[in-house]
Coordinates of C-alpha atoms in Angstrom, one line a residue:
M1206 CA 133.0 105.9 93.6
R1207 CA 133.4 109.6 93.5
S1208 CA 137.0 109.8 94.7
G1209 CA 139.8 107.7 96.3
V1210 CA 140.3 103.9 96.1
L1211 CA 138.7 101.0 98.0
H1212 CA 140.9 97.9 98.5
L1213 CA 139.9 94.4 99.3
R1214 CA 140.2 93.9 103.1
D1215 CA 140.0 97.6 103.8
R1216 CA 138.3 98.5 107.0
I1217 CA 136.0 101.5 106.4
D1218 CA 134.1 103.9 108.6
L1219 CA 130.3 104.1 107.9
G1220 CA 129.7 106.7 110.6
H1221 CA 128.0 106.6 114.0
G1222 CA 130.6 104.1 115.3
R1223 CA 130.1 101.6 112.5
A1224 CA 133.2 100.1 110.9
E1225 CA 133.2 97.2 108.5
R1226 CA 135.8 95.2 106.5
I1227 CA 135.4 94.8 102.7
T1228 CA 135.4 91.1 102.0
G1229 CA 134.7 91.3 98.3
L1230 CA 134.8 93.7 95.3
R1231 CA 133.2 93.3 91.9
V1232 CA 133.5 96.2 89.5
A1233 CA 131.1 96.9 86.7
H1234 CA 132.9 96.5 83.4
R1235 CA 131.4 96.2 79.9
G1236 CA 128.1 95.1 81.1
S1237 CA 129.2 92.5 83.7
L1238 CA 130.7 92.4 87.2
T1239 CA 134.3 91.4 87.5
A1240 CA 136.1 90.5 90.7
R1241 CA 138.8 93.1 91.4
P1242 CA 141.2 93.9 94.3
T1243 CA 140.4 97.6 94.1
A1244 CA 137.6 100.0 93.0
G1245 CA 138.5 103.6 92.1
A1246 CA 136.9 107.0 91.3
G1247 CA 134.4 106.8 88.4
Q1248 CA 133.7 103.1 88.8
I1249 CA 130.6 101.4 90.1
A1250 CA 131.2 98.3 92.3
V1251 CA 129.4 95.8 94.4
V1252 CA 131.0 95.8 97.8
Q1253 CA 130.6 92.8 100.1
G1254 CA 131.0 92.8 103.9
L1255 CA 129.2 96.0 104.8
T1256 CA 126.4 94.3 106.9
T1257 CA 125.4 97.5 108.7
A1258 CA 125.4 99.8 105.6
R1259 CA 122.2 101.4 104.7
V1260 CA 120.9 103.3 101.6
G1261 CA 122.1 106.9 101.9
D1262 CA 125.3 106.2 103.9
V1263 CA 128.3 108.1 102.6
V1264 CA 131.7 106.4 102.9
G1265 CA 134.8 108.6 103.3
P1266 CA 135.1 112.4 103.5
R1267 CA 132.3 114.4 101.9
L1268 CA 133.2 116.5 98.9
P1269 CA 132.5 120.3 98.8
G1270 CA 128.8 120.8 98.1
D1271 CA 127.9 117.2 98.9
E1272 CA 124.5 117.3 100.6
R1273 CA 123.7 113.6 100.4
A1274 CA 124.0 113.2 104.1
S1275 CA 120.9 115.2 104.6
Q1276 CA 118.8 113.7 101.9
F1277 CA 116.9 111.5 104.3
P1278 CA 115.7 113.6 107.2
P1279 CA 114.6 111.7 110.3
P1280 CA 111.0 110.6 110.4
S1281 CA 108.6 112.9 112.3
Y1282 CA 106.0 110.4 113.2
E1283 CA 105.7 106.8 114.5
T1284 CA 103.1 104.1 115.1
V1285 CA 102.9 100.8 116.9
V1286 CA 102.4 97.8 114.6
D1287 CA 100.9 94.5 115.7
A1288 CA 99.6 91.3 114.1
A1289 CA 97.9 88.1 115.2
P1290 CA 100.0 86.2 117.8
E1291 CA 101.1 83.5 115.3
A1292 CA 102.2 86.2 112.8
R1293 CA 104.2 88.5 115.1
G1294 CA 107.5 86.8 114.5
R1295 CA 107.0 87.1 110.7
L1296 CA 105.9 90.7 111.1
Y1297 CA 109.1 91.8 112.8
S1298 CA 111.2 89.8 110.3
A1299 CA 109.4 91.4 107.4
L1300 CA 109.7 94.9 108.8
S1301 CA 113.4 94.4 109.5
E1302 CA 113.9 93.2 105.9
L1303 CA 112.0 96.2 104.5
A1304 CA 114.0 98.6 106.7
E1305 CA 117.3 97.2 105.2
Q1306 CA 116.0 97.9 101.7
D1307 CA 114.4 101.3 102.3
P1308 CA 115.9 104.1 104.4
L1309 CA 112.5 105.6 104.8
I1310 CA 111.4 102.7 107.0
R1311 CA 112.8 102.6 110.6
V1312 CA 111.9 99.8 113.0
R1313 CA 112.6 99.4 116.7
R1314 CA 111.4 96.8 119.2
R1315 CA 111.1 97.1 122.9
D1316 CA 109.9 94.1 124.9
E1317 CA 106.9 92.9 122.8
E1318 CA 106.1 96.3 121.2
I1319 CA 107.1 97.0 117.6
T1320 CA 107.3 100.6 116.6
V1321 CA 107.7 101.9 113.0
S1322 CA 108.9 105.5 112.3
L1323 CA 107.0 107.2 109.5
Y1324 CA 107.0 110.3 107.3
G1325 CA 103.2 110.4 107.1
E1326 CA 99.9 108.7 106.8
V1327 CA 100.4 107.6 103.1
Q1328 CA 103.6 105.7 104.0
R1329 CA 101.6 103.7 106.6
E1330 CA 99.1 102.7 104.0
V1331 CA 101.8 101.7 101.6
L1332 CA 103.6 99.7 104.3
A1333 CA 100.4 97.8 105.2
A1334 CA 99.8 96.9 101.6
I1335 CA 103.4 95.6 101.1
L1336 CA 103.3 93.5 104.3
Q1337 CA 100.0 91.9 103.0
R1338 CA 101.1 91.4 99.4
E1339 CA 104.7 90.4 99.7
H1340 CA 104.9 88.8 103.2
G1341 CA 101.3 87.6 103.8
V1342 CA 101.1 89.5 107.1
E1343 CA 97.9 91.3 108.1
A1344 CA 99.4 94.2 110.1
R1345 CA 97.4 96.4 112.5
F1346 CA 98.7 99.9 112.9
G1347 CA 98.0 102.1 115.8
E1348 CA 97.4 105.9 115.9
V1349 CA 100.2 107.9 114.2
R1350 CA 101.9 110.0 116.8
T1351 CA 104.9 112.4 116.9
A1352 CA 108.2 110.7 117.0
R1353 CA 110.1 112.1 120.0
T1354 CA 113.7 111.6 121.2
E1355 CA 115.6 112.3 124.4
R1356 CA 118.7 114.5 124.6
L1357 CA 121.2 114.2 127.4
T1358 CA 121.5 117.3 129.5
G1359 CA 124.4 116.4 131.7
V1360 CA 126.9 113.7 132.6
G1361 CA 125.9 110.5 134.5
H1362 CA 127.9 107.5 135.8
A1363 CA 126.7 104.1 137.1
L1364 CA 128.6 101.0 138.2
E1365 CA 127.6 97.5 139.2
V1366 CA 130.2 95.1 140.5
K1367 CA 129.7 91.3 140.2
K1368 CA 128.5 89.6 143.3
Q1369 CA 127.9 92.9 145.1
D1370 CA 124.7 94.8 146.0
G1371 CA 122.3 92.4 144.4
N1372 CA 124.0 92.1 141.1
E1373 CA 123.0 88.6 139.9
F1374 CA 125.2 88.7 136.8
L1375 CA 128.8 87.5 136.7
A1376 CA 129.9 90.8 135.2
T1377 CA 131.2 94.2 136.3
I1378 CA 130.2 97.2 134.2
G1379 CA 130.8 100.9 134.8
L1380 CA 129.4 103.3 132.2
R1381 CA 129.6 107.1 131.9
V1382 CA 127.2 108.9 129.5
E1383 CA 127.8 112.4 128.2
P1384 CA 125.9 114.7 125.7
A1385 CA 127.1 114.6 122.1
P1386 CA 126.6 117.1 119.3
V1387 CA 123.2 116.7 117.5
G1388 CA 123.6 114.3 114.5
S1389 CA 126.9 112.8 115.8
G1390 CA 125.3 109.5 116.8
V1391 CA 126.3 107.2 119.6
T1392 CA 130.1 106.6 120.3
F1393 CA 131.4 103.9 122.6
E1394 CA 134.9 104.3 124.2
L1395 CA 137.0 102.5 126.8
E1396 CA 138.7 104.0 129.8
C1397 CA 139.4 100.5 131.3
E1398 CA 142.1 98.3 130.0
R1399 CA 141.1 96.4 126.8
G1400 CA 143.1 93.5 128.0
S1401 CA 141.3 93.3 131.3
M1402 CA 138.8 90.8 129.9
P1403 CA 138.0 88.9 126.6
P1404 CA 137.1 91.1 123.7
A1405 CA 133.8 89.3 123.2
F1406 CA 132.6 90.7 126.5
F1407 CA 133.4 94.3 125.5
D1408 CA 131.6 93.6 122.2
A1409 CA 128.6 92.3 124.0
T1410 CA 128.5 95.4 126.2
E1411 CA 128.9 97.8 123.2
D1412 CA 126.3 96.1 121.1
T1413 CA 123.8 96.1 124.0
V1414 CA 124.4 99.8 124.7
R1415 CA 123.8 100.8 121.1
R1416 CA 120.6 98.7 120.9
S1417 CA 119.3 100.1 124.2
L1418 CA 119.9 103.7 123.2
A1419 CA 118.2 103.1 119.8
G1420 CA 115.2 101.7 121.6
G1421 CA 115.4 104.1 124.5
P1422 CA 116.5 103.0 128.0
L1423 CA 113.7 105.3 129.2
R1424 CA 110.7 106.1 127.0
Y1425 CA 112.2 107.5 123.9
P1426 CA 115.4 106.9 121.9
V1427 CA 118.6 108.7 122.7
P1428 CA 120.2 109.3 119.2
D1429 CA 123.3 111.2 120.2
A1430 CA 125.5 110.3 123.2
R1431 CA 129.1 109.6 124.2
V1432 CA 129.3 106.4 126.2
V1433 CA 132.5 105.5 128.1
M1434 CA 133.1 102.1 129.8
T1435 CA 134.9 103.0 133.0
H1436 CA 135.0 99.6 134.8
S1437 CA 135.0 96.0 133.7
G1438 CA 135.3 92.6 135.3
Y1439 CA 134.4 89.0 134.8
A1440 CA 134.7 85.5 136.3
P1441 CA 137.2 83.5 134.3
R1442 CA 136.2 80.2 132.7
Q1443 CA 136.7 77.2 134.9
S1444 CA 139.7 75.2 133.7
H1445 CA 140.2 72.4 136.2
M1446 CA 141.1 69.1 134.7
H1447 CA 138.2 66.8 133.9
Q1448 CA 135.7 69.5 134.9
K1449 CA 132.9 70.7 132.5
F1450 CA 132.2 74.3 132.0
N1451 CA 130.2 75.7 134.9
K1452 CA 128.0 78.6 134.0
A1453 CA 127.3 79.3 137.7
M1454 CA 131.0 80.2 138.2
S1455 CA 132.0 81.5 134.8
S1456 CA 131.0 84.7 132.9
T1457 CA 129.4 84.6 129.5
G1458 CA 128.3 87.2 127.0
A1459 CA 124.8 86.8 128.3
D1460 CA 125.9 88.3 131.7
F1461 CA 127.1 91.5 130.0
R1462 CA 124.1 91.7 127.7
G1463 CA 121.8 91.3 130.7
L1464 CA 123.6 93.8 133.0
A1465 CA 124.5 96.6 130.4
P1466 CA 120.9 97.9 129.9
R1467 CA 120.5 98.3 133.7
V1468 CA 123.7 100.2 134.2
L1469 CA 123.1 102.3 131.1
A1470 CA 119.6 103.3 132.3
A1471 CA 120.9 104.3 135.7
A1472 CA 123.7 106.4 134.1
V1473 CA 121.1 108.1 131.7
R1474 CA 118.8 108.9 134.6
R1475 CA 121.7 110.5 136.6
A1476 CA 122.7 112.5 133.5
G1477 CA 119.2 113.8 133.0
T1478 CA 117.4 114.1 129.7
V1479 CA 115.0 116.5 127.9
V1480 CA 112.3 115.2 125.6
C1481 CA 112.5 116.6 122.1
E1482 CA 110.1 116.7 119.2
P1483 CA 110.6 117.4 115.5
V1484 CA 110.2 121.0 114.3
H1485 CA 109.4 121.7 110.7
R1486 CA 110.0 124.7 108.5
F1487 CA 106.8 125.8 106.7
V1488 CA 105.9 128.0 103.7
I1489 CA 102.3 129.1 103.4
E1490 CA 101.0 130.9 100.3
L1491 CA 97.7 132.6 101.0
P1492 CA 95.5 135.7 100.2
D1493 CA 97.1 138.8 101.7
D1494 CA 93.9 139.5 103.8
A1495 CA 94.4 136.2 105.7
V1496 CA 97.9 136.8 106.9
G1497 CA 96.9 138.0 110.4
A1498 CA 94.5 135.1 111.1
V1499 CA 97.0 132.5 109.9
T1500 CA 100.0 133.9 111.8
S1501 CA 97.8 134.0 114.9
L1502 CA 96.9 130.4 114.4
V1503 CA 100.6 129.4 114.0
G1504 CA 101.4 131.2 117.2
R1505 CA 98.6 129.5 119.2
L1506 CA 99.9 126.1 118.0
G1507 CA 103.4 126.9 119.3
G1508 CA 104.9 127.8 115.9
V1509 CA 106.9 130.9 115.0
P1510 CA 106.1 132.9 111.9
F1511 CA 109.3 134.8 111.2
E1512 CA 108.8 136.2 107.7
S1513 CA 105.9 137.3 105.5
G1514 CA 105.7 139.2 102.3
L1515 CA 103.8 139.7 99.0
A1516 CA 104.3 137.1 96.2
G1517 CA 102.1 138.9 93.8
P1518 CA 98.9 141.0 93.6
G1519 CA 96.7 140.0 96.5
V1520 CA 98.9 136.9 97.3
A1521 CA 101.2 136.7 100.4
V1522 CA 103.8 134.2 101.6
V1523 CA 104.4 133.4 105.3
R1524 CA 107.5 131.4 106.4
G1525 CA 108.3 130.1 109.8
E1526 CA 108.7 127.0 112.0
I1527 CA 106.2 124.8 113.8
P1528 CA 106.2 121.5 115.9
A1529 CA 105.4 118.5 113.7
G1530 CA 102.7 117.3 116.1
V1531 CA 100.4 120.2 115.2
I1532 CA 100.9 120.3 111.4
A1533 CA 97.7 118.3 110.9
T1534 CA 95.8 121.0 112.9
L1535 CA 97.3 123.7 110.8
Q1536 CA 96.4 122.0 107.6
R1537 CA 92.9 121.3 108.8
D1538 CA 92.2 124.9 109.8
L1539 CA 94.0 126.6 106.9
P1540 CA 91.3 126.4 104.3
G1541 CA 88.7 128.0 106.5
L1542 CA 91.0 131.0 107.3
T1543 CA 92.1 131.5 103.7
H1544 CA 88.8 131.1 101.8
G1545 CA 90.1 127.7 100.6
E1546 CA 93.1 129.3 98.8
G1547 CA 95.9 128.6 101.3
V1548 CA 98.7 126.2 100.4
C1549 CA 101.1 124.9 103.0
Q1550 CA 104.4 123.1 102.5
T1551 CA 106.5 121.8 105.4
E1552 CA 109.9 120.2 105.8
H1553 CA 111.7 118.7 108.7
D1554 CA 114.3 121.0 110.2
R1555 CA 115.5 119.7 113.6
F1556 CA 114.5 118.4 117.0
E1557 CA 113.9 120.8 119.9
P1558 CA 112.6 120.4 123.5
V1559 CA 108.9 119.9 123.6
R1560 CA 107.0 123.1 123.7
E1561 CA 104.0 123.4 126.0
V1562 CA 101.3 124.7 123.7
V1563 CA 97.6 124.3 123.0
R1564 CA 97.1 121.1 120.9
Q1565 CA 93.6 121.2 119.4

């Protein structure tokens, strides 16, 4: 705790639409953990109830100079992971458990395909070893590829009404999707009356929307969006005396979980998206007589060298930005252009629309 006070039963905001209630507090005191009703600045505490919290999350307002929110940049690469048919269930469970423990591991599942986001080849090798050693799963990793996302370019709305136009679900859902600032995450809001149907149906819709956007209703995830539920409707539970519950005439959460992805995908298509790829900043130290050749290579690969200068006698430094997907090509060709003396460092900066460039 750096500032403020946490109280038992407080409901706190973890960002990106996640809010959790504190169900237990144990404060470190003289070498042990003691149950307390509060935890204040300067104390270390175990907080229970934060089921969606992840390593790196910051609770409460950030203090001046606090850069922790950016200490884990999004992964720039991803790969498909598979295992023998009898081990696929254990594979997903193991990856999900590892992702909860390690913010550098991000897992998503779409249909039967499991995708893991990575920071590089070394992490893939480490992950394979952990799965084998600690979970007994022999994982097969596909080719590492650039992790892309989609950004909404406009506003889109879609609506499906129960028992109309081929809607086989006993649910009415209307969704409007709008672009949101980069890094703001997904927000879900209501324009329809909250009392118009049971809260569980709203919760089922929101949970499904968030999962669908994280996995991508189209090909890639949509990390930032404002989603507004504009219409809702359901078939009330049958309550005739001596009658059993009739699923064919009464809505359940499954109706909303089944319909929401379809309405969401239609709204996203109408809004339009642009596919984005990670762009990295780079710093290259190299002999000064190789600057021209290296900046030319960076340009051919779709990068932008925007600064160069001397770092010492005969040594130059070039800075710029380059799409993550061609960094391997840059690193492969750099030694030949710099007499084996070039050194390149890169760091994730942002996502930008995919650039049409020569990929060698």
